[in-house]
mmCIF file of C-alpha atoms in Angstrom:
data_model
loop_
_atom_site.group_PDB
_atom_site.id
_atom_site.type_symbol
_atom_site.label_atom_id
_atom_site.label_comp_id
_atom_site.label_asym_id
_atom_site.label_seq_id
_atom_site.Cartn_x
_atom_site.Cartn_y
_atom_site.Cartn_z
ATOM 1 C CA UNK M 7 8.081 -32.371 -0.637
ATOM 2 C CA UNK M 8 10.633 -32.315 -3.474
ATOM 3 C CA UNK M 9 10.900 -28.915 -5.409
ATOM 4 C CA UNK M 10 10.879 -30.778 -8.868
ATOM 5 C CA UNK M 11 7.572 -32.632 -7.710
ATOM 6 C CA UNK M 12 6.015 -29.378 -6.838
ATOM 7 C CA UNK M 13 7.177 -27.775 -10.145
ATOM 8 C CA UNK M 14 5.680 -30.831 -12.049
ATOM 9 C CA UNK M 15 2.318 -30.602 -10.247
ATOM 10 C CA UNK M 16 1.972 -26.924 -11.058
ATOM 11 C CA UNK M 17 2.563 -27.672 -14.798
ATOM 12 C CA UNK M 18 0.397 -30.641 -14.707
ATOM 13 C CA UNK M 19 -2.481 -28.715 -13.135
ATOM 14 C CA UNK M 20 -2.104 -26.071 -15.751
ATOM 15 C CA UNK M 21 -2.087 -28.536 -18.671
ATOM 16 C CA UNK M 22 -5.060 -30.471 -16.971
ATOM 17 C CA UNK M 23 -7.060 -27.153 -16.650
ATOM 18 C CA UNK M 24 -6.629 -26.229 -20.207
ATOM 19 C CA UNK M 25 -6.171 -29.774 -21.674
ATOM 20 C CA UNK M 26 -3.626 -28.300 -23.865
ATOM 21 C CA UNK M 27 0.117 -28.232 -23.418
ATOM 22 C CA UNK M 28 0.397 -25.056 -25.628
ATOM 23 C CA UNK M 29 -2.198 -23.015 -23.439
ATOM 24 C CA UNK M 30 -0.522 -24.354 -20.299
ATOM 25 C CA UNK M 31 2.797 -23.083 -21.611
ATOM 26 C CA UNK M 32 1.284 -19.658 -22.456
ATOM 27 C CA UNK M 33 -0.055 -19.383 -18.912
ATOM 28 C CA UNK M 34 3.212 -20.323 -17.328
ATOM 29 C CA UNK M 35 5.382 -18.374 -19.639
ATOM 30 C CA UNK M 36 7.492 -21.467 -20.645
ATOM 31 C CA UNK M 37 7.604 -23.528 -23.953
ATOM 32 C CA UNK M 38 5.275 -26.286 -24.807
ATOM 33 C CA UNK M 39 8.277 -28.699 -25.019
ATOM 34 C CA UNK M 40 9.023 -27.555 -21.401
ATOM 35 C CA UNK M 41 5.617 -28.481 -20.326
ATOM 36 C CA UNK M 42 5.906 -31.899 -22.067
ATOM 37 C CA UNK M 43 9.155 -32.588 -20.370
ATOM 38 C CA UNK M 44 7.732 -31.585 -16.917
ATOM 39 C CA UNK M 45 4.652 -33.828 -17.450
ATOM 40 C CA UNK M 46 6.867 -36.676 -18.503
ATOM 41 C CA UNK M 47 9.121 -36.298 -15.579
ATOM 42 C CA UNK M 48 6.136 -36.351 -13.277
ATOM 43 C CA UNK M 49 4.644 -39.432 -14.938
ATOM 44 C CA UNK M 50 8.138 -41.216 -14.390
ATOM 45 C CA UNK M 51 8.126 -40.275 -10.755
ATOM 46 C CA UNK M 52 4.556 -41.571 -10.163
ATOM 47 C CA UNK M 53 5.036 -44.588 -12.378
ATOM 48 C CA UNK M 54 1.901 -44.147 -14.573
ATOM 49 C CA UNK M 55 0.524 -42.021 -17.346
ATOM 50 C CA UNK M 56 -1.426 -38.983 -16.531
ATOM 51 C CA UNK M 57 -2.683 -38.060 -20.074
ATOM 52 C CA UNK M 58 -3.617 -39.890 -23.104
ATOM 53 C CA UNK M 59 -1.986 -38.174 -26.057
ATOM 54 C CA UNK M 60 -4.482 -38.081 -29.071
ATOM 55 C CA UNK M 61 -4.195 -36.466 -32.335
ATOM 56 C CA UNK M 62 -4.335 -32.802 -31.607
ATOM 57 C CA UNK M 63 -5.729 -33.391 -28.204
ATOM 58 C CA UNK M 64 -4.937 -34.623 -24.795
ATOM 59 C CA UNK M 65 -7.340 -36.118 -22.203
ATOM 60 C CA UNK M 66 -6.708 -37.051 -18.556
ATOM 61 C CA UNK M 67 -6.406 -40.642 -17.564
ATOM 62 C CA UNK M 68 -8.440 -41.894 -14.672
ATOM 63 C CA UNK M 69 -5.263 -41.438 -12.469
ATOM 64 C CA UNK M 70 -4.613 -38.003 -14.130
ATOM 65 C CA UNK M 71 -8.205 -36.872 -13.141
ATOM 66 C CA UNK M 72 -7.864 -38.130 -9.727
ATOM 67 C CA UNK M 73 -4.538 -36.296 -9.215
ATOM 68 C CA UNK M 74 -5.999 -33.152 -10.572
ATOM 69 C CA UNK M 75 -9.139 -33.302 -8.443
ATOM 70 C CA UNK M 76 -7.005 -33.448 -5.371
ATOM 71 C CA UNK M 77 -3.833 -31.453 -6.213
ATOM 72 C CA UNK M 78 -5.539 -28.600 -8.043
ATOM 73 C CA UNK M 79 -7.545 -27.110 -4.966
ATOM 74 C CA UNK M 80 -4.410 -27.651 -2.877
ATOM 75 C CA UNK M 81 -2.280 -25.512 -5.288
ATOM 76 C CA UNK M 82 -4.932 -22.824 -5.612
ATOM 77 C CA UNK M 83 -5.083 -22.619 -1.759
ATOM 78 C CA UNK M 84 -1.330 -22.384 -1.580
ATOM 79 C CA UNK M 85 -1.361 -19.651 -4.335
ATOM 80 C CA UNK M 86 -3.960 -17.790 -2.326
ATOM 81 C CA UNK M 87 -2.016 -17.956 0.937
ATOM 82 C CA UNK M 88 1.215 -16.942 -0.778
ATOM 83 C CA UNK M 89 -0.623 -14.018 -2.494
ATOM 84 C CA UNK M 90 -2.111 -12.904 0.867
ATOM 85 C CA UNK M 91 1.199 -12.875 2.601
ATOM 86 C CA UNK M 92 2.910 -10.994 -0.231
ATOM 87 C CA UNK M 93 0.095 -8.452 -0.152
ATOM 88 C CA UNK M 94 0.536 -8.012 3.667
ATOM 89 C CA UNK M 95 4.340 -7.651 3.292
ATOM 90 C CA UNK M 96 3.955 -4.863 0.781
ATOM 91 C CA UNK M 97 1.202 -3.017 2.725
ATOM 92 C CA UNK M 98 2.308 0.143 4.456
ATOM 93 C CA UNK M 99 0.582 2.216 7.164
ATOM 94 C CA UNK M 100 0.992 5.711 8.168
ATOM 95 C CA UNK M 101 1.006 6.544 11.964
ATOM 96 C CA UNK M 102 0.672 10.225 12.697
ATOM 97 C CA UNK M 103 1.809 11.435 16.163
ATOM 98 C CA UNK M 104 1.858 14.985 17.629
ATOM 99 C CA UNK M 105 4.885 15.668 19.768
ATOM 100 C CA UNK M 106 6.277 18.581 21.803
ATOM 101 C CA UNK M 107 9.021 20.093 19.480
ATOM 102 C CA UNK M 108 11.980 19.637 21.917
ATOM 103 C CA UNK M 109 10.780 16.071 22.725
ATOM 104 C CA UNK M 110 10.807 15.247 19.107
ATOM 105 C CA UNK M 111 14.068 16.836 18.289
ATOM 106 C CA UNK M 112 15.975 15.460 21.166
ATOM 107 C CA UNK M 113 14.637 12.159 22.110
ATOM 108 C CA UNK M 114 12.167 10.717 19.577
ATOM 109 C CA UNK M 115 13.575 11.569 16.236
ATOM 110 C CA UNK M 116 17.291 10.679 17.037
ATOM 111 C CA UNK M 117 16.011 7.165 17.982
ATOM 112 C CA UNK M 118 13.346 6.755 15.242
ATOM 113 C CA UNK M 119 15.627 4.581 13.020
ATOM 114 C CA UNK M 120 15.444 1.897 15.758
ATOM 115 C CA UNK M 121 11.748 1.722 15.348
ATOM 116 C CA UNK M 122 11.525 1.956 11.641
ATOM 117 C CA UNK M 123 14.271 -0.707 11.207
ATOM 118 C CA UNK M 124 12.296 -3.422 13.025
ATOM 119 C CA UNK M 125 8.919 -2.062 11.708
ATOM 120 C CA UNK M 126 9.635 -1.214 8.059
ATOM 121 C CA UNK M 127 6.001 -1.457 6.983
ATOM 122 C CA UNK M 128 5.122 1.626 9.256
ATOM 123 C CA UNK M 129 5.526 5.196 8.155
ATOM 124 C CA UNK M 130 5.800 7.574 11.029
ATOM 125 C CA UNK M 131 4.676 11.248 10.464
ATOM 126 C CA UNK M 132 5.495 13.747 13.290
ATOM 127 C CA UNK M 133 3.590 17.039 13.862
ATOM 128 C CA UNK M 134 5.287 19.298 16.475
ATOM 129 C CA UNK M 135 3.018 20.866 18.955
ATOM 130 C CA UNK M 136 3.088 22.591 22.447
ATOM 131 C CA UNK M 137 2.325 19.317 24.052
ATOM 132 C CA UNK M 138 -0.914 20.567 25.910
ATOM 133 C CA UNK M 139 -4.317 18.966 26.248
ATOM 134 C CA UNK M 140 -5.485 20.743 23.024
ATOM 135 C CA UNK M 141 -3.112 18.480 21.179
ATOM 136 C CA UNK M 142 -5.013 15.352 22.037
ATOM 137 C CA UNK M 143 -5.182 13.241 19.063
ATOM 138 C CA UNK M 144 -7.639 14.697 16.561
ATOM 139 C CA UNK M 145 -6.779 13.863 12.933
ATOM 140 C CA UNK M 146 -3.703 12.047 14.061
ATOM 141 C CA UNK M 147 -3.285 8.648 15.766
ATOM 142 C CA UNK M 148 -1.399 9.491 18.889
ATOM 143 C CA UNK M 149 0.288 12.362 20.860
ATOM 144 C CA UNK M 150 2.641 13.056 23.656
ATOM 145 C CA UNK M 151 1.417 15.540 26.061
ATOM 146 C CA UNK M 152 3.030 17.470 28.971
ATOM 147 C CA UNK M 153 0.320 17.726 31.732
ATOM 148 C CA UNK M 154 0.114 18.115 35.493
ATOM 149 C CA UNK M 155 -2.546 15.325 35.654
ATOM 150 C CA UNK M 156 -3.070 12.162 33.680
ATOM 151 C CA UNK M 157 -5.717 12.872 30.925
ATOM 152 C CA UNK M 158 -8.983 11.023 31.015
ATOM 153 C CA UNK M 159 -10.793 9.105 28.341
ATOM 154 C CA UNK M 160 -7.685 7.882 26.465
ATOM 155 C CA UNK M 161 -5.303 5.059 26.482
ATOM 156 C CA UNK M 162 -2.427 6.522 28.527
ATOM 157 C CA UNK M 163 1.211 5.660 28.802
ATOM 158 C CA UNK M 164 3.135 7.688 31.547
ATOM 159 C CA UNK M 165 6.714 8.518 30.329
ATOM 160 C CA UNK M 166 8.702 10.760 32.743
ATOM 161 C CA UNK M 167 8.519 13.890 34.903
ATOM 162 C CA UNK M 168 9.597 17.172 33.592
ATOM 163 C CA UNK M 169 12.533 18.344 35.701
ATOM 164 C CA UNK M 170 14.621 21.557 34.976
ATOM 165 C CA UNK M 171 18.270 22.265 35.612
ATOM 166 C CA UNK M 172 20.353 25.447 35.179
ATOM 167 C CA UNK M 173 22.481 25.284 32.120
ATOM 168 C CA UNK M 174 24.892 27.556 30.295
ATOM 169 C CA UNK M 175 28.045 27.529 28.013
ATOM 170 C CA UNK M 176 31.216 26.417 29.621
ATOM 171 C CA UNK M 177 32.658 29.801 28.842
ATOM 172 C CA UNK M 178 29.946 31.818 30.578
ATOM 173 C CA UNK M 179 30.219 29.461 33.693
ATOM 174 C CA UNK M 180 33.893 30.442 33.807
ATOM 175 C CA UNK M 181 33.415 34.087 33.082
ATOM 176 C CA UNK M 182 30.807 34.535 35.933
ATOM 177 C CA UNK M 183 32.436 32.048 38.299
ATOM 178 C CA UNK M 184 29.127 30.246 38.751
ATOM 179 C CA UNK M 185 29.998 28.245 41.769
ATOM 180 C CA UNK M 186 27.403 30.081 44.175
ATOM 181 C CA UNK M 187 23.802 30.646 43.380
ATOM 182 C CA UNK M 188 24.226 34.331 44.107
ATOM 183 C CA UNK M 189 26.471 34.702 40.990
ATOM 184 C CA UNK M 190 23.449 34.291 38.814
ATOM 185 C CA UNK M 191 22.306 37.758 39.880
ATOM 186 C CA UNK M 192 24.997 39.118 37.332
ATOM 187 C CA UNK M 193 23.718 36.884 34.562
ATOM 188 C CA UNK M 194 21.108 37.292 31.826
ATOM 189 C CA UNK M 195 18.310 34.744 32.499
ATOM 190 C CA UNK M 196 16.788 33.018 29.539
ATOM 191 C CA UNK M 197 13.202 31.986 29.897
ATOM 192 C CA UNK M 198 10.610 30.102 27.861
ATOM 193 C CA UNK M 199 7.536 32.313 27.359
ATOM 194 C CA UNK M 200 5.157 29.491 28.539
ATOM 195 C CA UNK M 201 6.973 29.583 31.968
ATOM 196 C CA UNK M 202 7.430 33.224 32.936
ATOM 197 C CA UNK M 203 7.856 32.375 36.799
ATOM 198 C CA UNK M 204 10.088 29.357 36.354
ATOM 199 C CA UNK M 205 13.262 31.225 37.497
ATOM 200 C CA UNK M 206 11.554 32.391 40.665
ATOM 201 C CA UNK M 207 10.427 28.822 41.354
ATOM 202 C CA UNK M 208 14.095 27.580 40.762
ATOM 203 C CA UNK M 209 15.643 30.309 43.032
ATOM 204 C CA UNK M 210 13.079 29.135 45.821
ATOM 205 C CA UNK M 211 14.068 25.592 45.321
ATOM 206 C CA UNK M 212 17.638 26.624 45.720
ATOM 207 C CA UNK M 213 16.912 28.533 48.963
ATOM 208 C CA UNK M 214 17.465 31.903 47.312
ATOM 209 C CA UNK M 215 15.565 34.771 45.534
ATOM 210 C CA UNK M 216 15.741 35.966 41.951
ATOM 211 C CA UNK M 217 17.058 39.501 41.528
ATOM 212 C CA UNK M 218 14.561 41.737 40.034
ATOM 213 C CA UNK M 219 17.267 43.576 38.170
ATOM 214 C CA UNK M 220 18.273 40.394 36.200
ATOM 215 C CA UNK M 221 18.164 40.926 32.408
ATOM 216 C CA UNK M 222 15.653 38.679 30.739
ATOM 217 C CA UNK M 223 15.640 37.037 27.335
ATOM 218 C CA UNK M 224 12.223 35.347 26.521
ATOM 219 C CA UNK M 225 11.971 32.859 23.709
ATOM 220 C CA UNK M 226 9.077 30.802 22.440
ATOM 221 C CA UNK M 227 10.596 27.256 22.055
ATOM 222 C CA UNK M 228 12.818 25.254 24.181
ATOM 223 C CA UNK M 229 15.387 24.454 21.217
ATOM 224 C CA UNK M 230 15.733 28.229 20.981
ATOM 225 C CA UNK M 231 16.336 28.421 24.754
ATOM 226 C CA UNK M 232 18.997 25.774 24.665
ATOM 227 C CA UNK M 233 20.643 27.306 21.746
ATOM 228 C CA UNK M 234 20.960 30.762 23.283
ATOM 229 C CA UNK M 235 22.322 29.326 26.346
ATOM 230 C CA UNK M 236 24.833 27.308 24.250
ATOM 231 C CA UNK M 237 25.936 30.497 22.433
ATOM 232 C CA UNK M 238 26.682 32.230 25.743
ATOM 233 C CA UNK M 239 23.655 34.666 25.711
ATOM 234 C CA UNK M 240 22.759 33.882 29.195
ATOM 235 C CA UNK M 241 21.742 31.116 31.689
ATOM 236 C CA UNK M 242 18.743 28.884 31.015
ATOM 237 C CA UNK M 243 16.618 26.262 32.619
ATOM 238 C CA UNK M 244 16.562 23.146 30.345
ATOM 239 C CA UNK M 245 14.686 19.898 30.798
ATOM 240 C CA UNK M 246 16.277 16.690 31.693
ATOM 241 C CA UNK M 247 16.615 14.012 30.297
ATOM 242 C CA UNK M 248 15.571 15.865 27.074
ATOM 243 C CA UNK M 249 18.612 17.943 27.071
ATOM 244 C CA UNK M 250 21.116 15.160 28.188
ATOM 245 C CA UNK M 251 22.950 15.097 24.750
ATOM 246 C CA UNK M 252 23.602 18.856 25.113
ATOM 247 C CA UNK M 253 25.090 18.087 28.634
ATOM 248 C CA UNK M 254 26.928 14.992 27.648
ATOM 249 C CA UNK M 255 28.820 16.896 24.851
ATOM 250 C CA UNK M 256 29.437 19.777 27.058
ATOM 251 C CA UNK M 257 27.775 22.141 24.686
ATOM 252 C CA UNK M 258 25.954 23.184 27.977
ATOM 253 C CA UNK M 259 27.088 22.642 31.672
ATOM 254 C CA UNK M 260 25.056 22.517 34.836
ATOM 255 C CA UNK M 261 26.870 24.664 37.445
ATOM 256 C CA UNK M 262 24.454 23.823 40.133
ATOM 257 C CA UNK M 263 22.952 20.712 41.605
ATOM 258 C CA UNK M 264 19.413 21.986 42.306
ATOM 259 C CA UNK M 265 16.658 20.278 40.156
ATOM 260 C CA UNK M 266 13.385 21.923 39.930
ATOM 261 C CA UNK M 267 10.410 19.503 39.850
ATOM 262 C CA UNK M 268 7.755 21.058 37.801
ATOM 263 C CA UNK M 269 5.015 18.714 38.841
ATOM 264 C CA UNK M 270 4.309 17.878 35.170
ATOM 265 C CA UNK M 271 4.859 14.691 33.302
ATOM 266 C CA UNK M 272 4.889 13.572 29.684
ATOM 267 C CA UNK M 273 2.196 11.058 28.591
ATOM 268 C CA UNK M 274 1.886 9.174 25.462
ATOM 269 C CA UNK M 275 -1.797 8.997 24.490
ATOM 270 C CA UNK M 276 -4.102 7.540 22.014
ATOM 271 C CA UNK M 277 -7.896 7.015 21.591
ATOM 272 C CA UNK M 278 -9.691 4.342 23.642
ATOM 273 C CA UNK M 279 -11.200 2.816 20.497
ATOM 274 C CA UNK M 280 -7.699 2.023 19.282
ATOM 275 C CA UNK M 281 -6.870 0.062 22.376
ATOM 276 C CA UNK M 282 -6.447 -3.127 20.335
ATOM 277 C CA UNK M 283 -4.458 -1.554 17.432
ATOM 278 C CA UNK M 284 -1.270 -3.579 17.534
ATOM 279 C CA UNK M 285 0.686 -0.948 15.470
ATOM 280 C CA UNK M 286 -0.139 1.909 17.896
ATOM 281 C CA UNK M 287 0.587 -0.268 21.010
ATOM 282 C CA UNK M 288 3.879 -1.198 19.563
ATOM 283 C CA UNK M 289 4.780 2.429 19.059
ATOM 284 C CA UNK M 290 3.530 3.387 22.500
ATOM 285 C CA UNK M 291 5.492 0.664 24.135
ATOM 286 C CA UNK M 292 8.664 1.603 22.203
ATOM 287 C CA UNK M 293 8.317 5.297 23.055
ATOM 288 C CA UNK M 294 7.862 4.191 26.758
ATOM 289 C CA UNK M 295 10.984 2.094 26.646
ATOM 290 C CA UNK M 296 13.235 4.708 25.137
ATOM 291 C CA UNK M 297 12.008 7.330 27.745
ATOM 292 C CA UNK M 298 12.782 4.915 30.640
ATOM 293 C CA UNK M 299 16.003 3.454 29.521
ATOM 294 C CA UNK M 300 17.454 6.325 27.421
ATOM 295 C CA UNK M 301 18.135 3.826 24.588
#
């Protein structure tokens, strides 16, 4: 349909509704002469009059009345559809997700612009947690948990296993000649307070034993563990792939090939009653994708 014809029909329907060019002009925020011009142009296109001009009044001709009875509802329906889509386009929704702090800082947040760029209508709110079962969605919408077993009673998306590697600064690796596992006996070992036995587990996996004389630094979050290792305070066990950026930049290096499988896995979870929530499913699938492909 030609734009001029649509514009003419809009003006015509306003004039037919009020039976007044002036009131139609006020409604459309144009001048009465512009209304008259649009009506005349429409009548010329149709080839017949739509109004009878009388002294101080206008009335619809039979053709005008027929056109109004059919075009009026169509234009109102079109206006309703347009308004509905405009409303939806400007609606925003907040999704609140609880994430382990190192997962958030090293994997999720650095890639979040990928998600918000394609879903600008969604506002993502991140709460950092320990990632344990106590952090299952409460007031929030979803969570990423680090568990040995898949949680029950939730929509669950498995992400990746937690594996730990030895990491330290390049300078410390050179200073202590970390080419053999036994050289670690001379180093300060950095541990996360939630995993006090993790170094013993790693030494066992490497076919050795931890020295009881090794100095220990215990910290309460993984970012602090990685930062302490980067600053040369000691040797740490850091999670991969979460620490990949530190390793790629060589802020940290891995002097040994032994990888400790912890038996735990990250899971994205949300409530069963939200199984058909397309926004949550979209966020879950995106999180799964960045974890599996390292996007």
